[in-house]
Amino acid sequence: MNEKKVIGEKAIEYVKDGMVVGLGTGSTAYYFTSKLGELVQQGLSIKGVPTSKKTETLANELGIPLVSFHEIEQIDIAVDGADEVDADLNLIKGGGGALLREKIIAASAKTFIVIADSHKNVDTLGTFPLPIEVVPFGFEVTIKHIQDLGGKTELRKQQGNPFLTDNGNYILDTNFQEIKEPKELEKNLNLIPGVVDNGLFVGMAEVVITIIDKKLVTKCRN
């Protein structure tokens, strides 16, 4: 079973004609967007808001009409992947480097749907290093403040140079071991000067579509 394809295409059931849809970034979201493109070519009328330049390029190739925030009043649903999902549907995101735009779009959506393969399910967040987006200026000082909170940081690089987000910022991949209080950590990180946002998505996902014991499962927030 191609879990990512099965999960990504399952999320299509939430899309209705006339919706504005947030289009996620990553390997699982790719299958959702690809299937959505097929339906658009068959006559489905929707508008998309991409979470990254990479997704924007894919959507354009598929003929999905795109809009920006000044053209819409709200996003009906946003569908995106995750790097970790805990039992309370809290997430770590940002492995693809698009966490800021992903969080803006998820927070703007009436319904945020997460699509995650079986390997992303965890009891406690933290095995996957938490991505933190920071401005390049003074990032060395920002690192020290993050370390004061107990994180071990590593500047993400690409071909030997600092990885740049679509917003021109750096990513610090940070190991906190077990994150037992994700809401508190999310808040404390975002209070640090130089931090733009972090990959903790706490209390945002209404629906998680995943695979458990080789079965397709849909979890909903209580």
Coordinates of C-alpha atoms in Angstrom, one line a residue:
M1 CA 0.0 0.0 0.0
N2 CA 1.2 3.5 -0.9
E3 CA 0.1 5.0 2.4
K4 CA 0.7 8.6 1.3
K5 CA -1.3 8.2 -1.9
V6 CA -4.2 6.5 -0.1
I7 CA -4.3 9.2 2.7
G8 CA -3.9 12.1 0.3
E9 CA -6.6 11.0 -2.0
K10 CA -9.0 10.3 1.0
A11 CA -8.9 13.9 2.0
I12 CA -10.4 14.8 -1.4
E13 CA -13.8 13.8 0.1
Y14 CA -13.8 17.0 2.1
V15 CA -13.5 19.2 -0.9
K16 CA -16.8 20.6 -2.3
D17 CA -17.5 22.6 -5.4
G18 CA -16.9 26.4 -4.9
M19 CA -14.5 26.0 -2.0
V20 CA -11.3 27.9 -1.3
V21 CA -8.7 25.2 -0.4
G22 CA -5.3 25.6 1.3
L23 CA -2.8 23.4 -0.5
G24 CA -0.2 21.8 1.7
T25 CA 3.5 21.1 1.1
G26 CA 5.3 17.8 1.3
S27 CA 5.2 14.2 -0.1
T28 CA 1.7 13.3 1.2
A29 CA 0.2 16.7 0.3
Y30 CA 1.5 16.1 -3.2
Y31 CA -0.9 13.3 -3.7
F32 CA -3.8 15.4 -2.5
T33 CA -3.0 18.3 -4.8
S34 CA -2.4 16.0 -7.7
K35 CA -5.8 14.3 -7.3
L36 CA -7.4 17.7 -6.9
G37 CA -5.9 18.8 -10.2
E38 CA -7.5 15.8 -11.9
L39 CA -10.9 16.8 -10.5
V40 CA -10.4 20.4 -11.6
Q41 CA -9.7 19.2 -15.1
Q42 CA -12.9 17.2 -14.9
G43 CA -14.9 20.3 -14.0
L44 CA -14.6 20.8 -10.2
S45 CA -14.7 24.5 -9.4
I46 CA -12.3 25.5 -6.6
K47 CA -9.6 28.0 -5.8
G48 CA -6.4 27.2 -4.1
V49 CA -4.0 29.0 -1.8
P50 CA -0.6 27.3 -1.8
T51 CA 1.6 27.0 1.3
S52 CA 4.9 27.2 -0.7
K53 CA 6.4 28.2 -4.0
K54 CA 6.9 24.5 -4.7
T55 CA 3.2 23.8 -4.2
E56 CA 2.4 26.9 -6.3
T57 CA 4.4 25.5 -9.2
L58 CA 2.7 22.1 -8.9
A59 CA -0.8 23.7 -8.8
N60 CA 0.0 25.8 -11.9
E61 CA 1.1 22.7 -13.8
L62 CA -2.1 21.0 -12.8
G63 CA -4.3 23.9 -13.8
I64 CA -5.6 24.6 -10.3
P65 CA -6.8 28.3 -10.1
L66 CA -4.8 30.1 -7.4
V67 CA -5.8 33.1 -5.3
S68 CA -4.1 35.3 -2.7
F69 CA -5.4 36.5 0.6
H70 CA -6.5 39.9 -0.7
E71 CA -8.9 38.2 -3.1
I72 CA -10.7 36.0 -0.6
E73 CA -12.6 36.4 2.7
Q74 CA -11.7 33.0 4.1
I75 CA -10.2 29.6 3.4
D76 CA -12.8 26.8 3.6
I77 CA -10.4 23.9 4.3
A78 CA -6.7 23.5 4.4
V79 CA -5.1 20.1 3.8
D80 CA -1.5 19.5 4.7
G81 CA 0.9 16.9 6.0
A82 CA 2.8 16.6 9.3
D83 CA 6.2 15.3 10.6
E84 CA 4.7 14.1 13.9
V85 CA 1.1 13.8 15.2
D86 CA 0.4 13.1 18.9
A87 CA -2.6 11.6 20.5
D88 CA -4.2 15.0 21.0
L89 CA -3.7 15.9 17.4
N90 CA -0.9 18.3 18.1
L91 CA 1.7 18.5 15.3
I92 CA 5.3 19.1 14.5
K93 CA 5.6 20.5 11.0
G94 CA 8.3 22.2 8.9
G95 CA 10.4 19.4 7.6
G96 CA 9.9 20.9 4.2
G97 CA 10.8 24.3 5.4
A98 CA 7.3 25.9 4.8
L99 CA 6.1 26.0 8.4
L100 CA 5.3 29.8 8.5
R101 CA 3.1 29.8 5.4
E102 CA 1.6 26.5 6.5
K103 CA 0.6 27.9 9.9
I104 CA -0.8 31.1 8.4
I105 CA -3.0 29.2 6.0
A106 CA -4.0 26.6 8.7
A107 CA -5.0 29.3 11.1
S108 CA -7.0 31.0 8.3
A109 CA -9.0 27.9 7.4
K110 CA -12.4 27.0 8.8
T111 CA -11.3 23.4 8.9
F112 CA -7.6 22.2 9.0
I113 CA -7.2 18.6 7.8
V114 CA -3.9 16.8 8.4
I115 CA -2.8 13.8 6.3
A116 CA -0.1 11.7 7.8
D117 CA 1.2 8.2 7.2
S118 CA 1.6 5.6 9.9
H119 CA 5.2 6.6 10.7
K120 CA 4.1 10.1 11.8
N121 CA 2.0 8.9 14.8
V122 CA 3.7 9.3 18.2
D123 CA 2.7 9.3 21.8
T124 CA 4.7 12.4 22.6
L125 CA 6.1 15.0 20.2
G126 CA 9.9 15.5 20.0
T127 CA 11.6 12.6 18.2
F128 CA 11.5 14.7 15.0
P129 CA 13.6 17.8 15.5
L130 CA 11.4 20.9 15.8
P131 CA 12.0 23.4 12.9
I132 CA 12.1 27.0 14.1
E133 CA 12.1 29.8 11.5
V134 CA 14.4 32.7 12.4
V135 CA 15.5 35.9 10.7
P136 CA 19.1 35.7 9.6
F137 CA 20.2 38.8 11.4
G138 CA 21.6 37.9 14.8
F139 CA 20.6 34.3 14.5
E140 CA 23.6 33.3 16.6
V141 CA 22.0 35.2 19.5
T142 CA 18.6 33.6 18.8
I143 CA 20.2 30.2 19.0
K144 CA 21.5 31.0 22.5
H145 CA 18.0 31.9 23.7
I146 CA 16.6 28.7 22.2
Q147 CA 19.3 26.7 24.0
D148 CA 18.3 28.4 27.3
L149 CA 14.9 26.6 26.8
G150 CA 16.7 23.3 26.5
G151 CA 16.9 22.9 22.8
K152 CA 19.9 21.6 20.8
T153 CA 19.9 23.5 17.6
E154 CA 21.4 22.8 14.1
L155 CA 21.2 25.4 11.3
R156 CA 19.6 23.7 8.3
K157 CA 21.8 23.8 5.3
Q158 CA 21.4 23.1 1.6
Q159 CA 24.4 22.3 -0.6
G160 CA 26.7 23.7 2.2
N161 CA 24.8 27.0 2.5
P162 CA 22.1 28.0 5.0
F163 CA 18.7 26.8 3.8
L164 CA 16.4 29.7 3.0
T165 CA 12.7 29.6 3.4
D166 CA 10.3 31.1 0.8
N167 CA 10.4 34.1 3.2
G168 CA 14.2 34.5 3.1
N169 CA 14.7 33.2 6.6
Y170 CA 16.8 30.4 8.2
I171 CA 15.5 27.2 9.8
L172 CA 17.0 25.9 13.1
D173 CA 16.2 22.2 13.5
T174 CA 16.0 21.8 17.3
N175 CA 16.0 18.7 19.5
F176 CA 14.0 19.1 22.7
Q177 CA 13.8 15.3 23.4
E178 CA 10.2 14.8 24.6
I179 CA 7.9 17.9 24.3
K180 CA 5.4 17.3 27.1
E181 CA 4.0 20.8 27.1
P182 CA 3.8 21.8 23.4
K183 CA 1.5 24.8 23.9
E184 CA 3.9 26.3 26.5
L185 CA 6.9 25.7 24.4
E186 CA 5.3 27.1 21.3
K187 CA 4.5 30.3 23.2
N188 CA 7.9 30.6 24.8
L189 CA 9.8 30.1 21.5
N190 CA 7.8 32.8 19.8
L191 CA 8.6 35.3 22.5
I192 CA 12.3 35.1 21.6
P193 CA 13.4 38.1 19.4
G194 CA 14.5 36.8 16.0
V195 CA 12.1 33.8 16.0
V196 CA 9.5 34.2 13.3
D197 CA 7.5 31.1 14.2
N198 CA 8.0 27.4 15.0
G199 CA 6.7 24.1 13.8
L200 CA 4.5 23.3 16.8
F201 CA 0.8 23.3 15.6
V202 CA -1.1 23.0 18.9
G203 CA -4.9 22.7 18.9
M204 CA -5.1 23.5 15.2
A205 CA -6.0 20.2 13.4
E206 CA -9.7 19.3 13.4
V207 CA -9.2 16.1 11.4
V208 CA -6.3 13.8 11.0
I209 CA -6.4 11.1 8.3
T210 CA -3.8 8.4 8.9
I211 CA -3.0 4.7 8.8
I212 CA -3.1 2.6 12.0
D213 CA -2.6 -1.2 11.9
K214 CA -2.7 -1.0 8.1
K215 CA -6.2 0.5 8.2
L216 CA -7.3 3.9 7.1
V217 CA -8.4 5.9 10.1
T218 CA -9.9 9.4 10.5
K219 CA -9.5 11.1 13.9
C220 CA -11.5 14.1 14.8
R221 CA -10.8 16.7 17.5
N222 CA -13.3 16.3 20.4

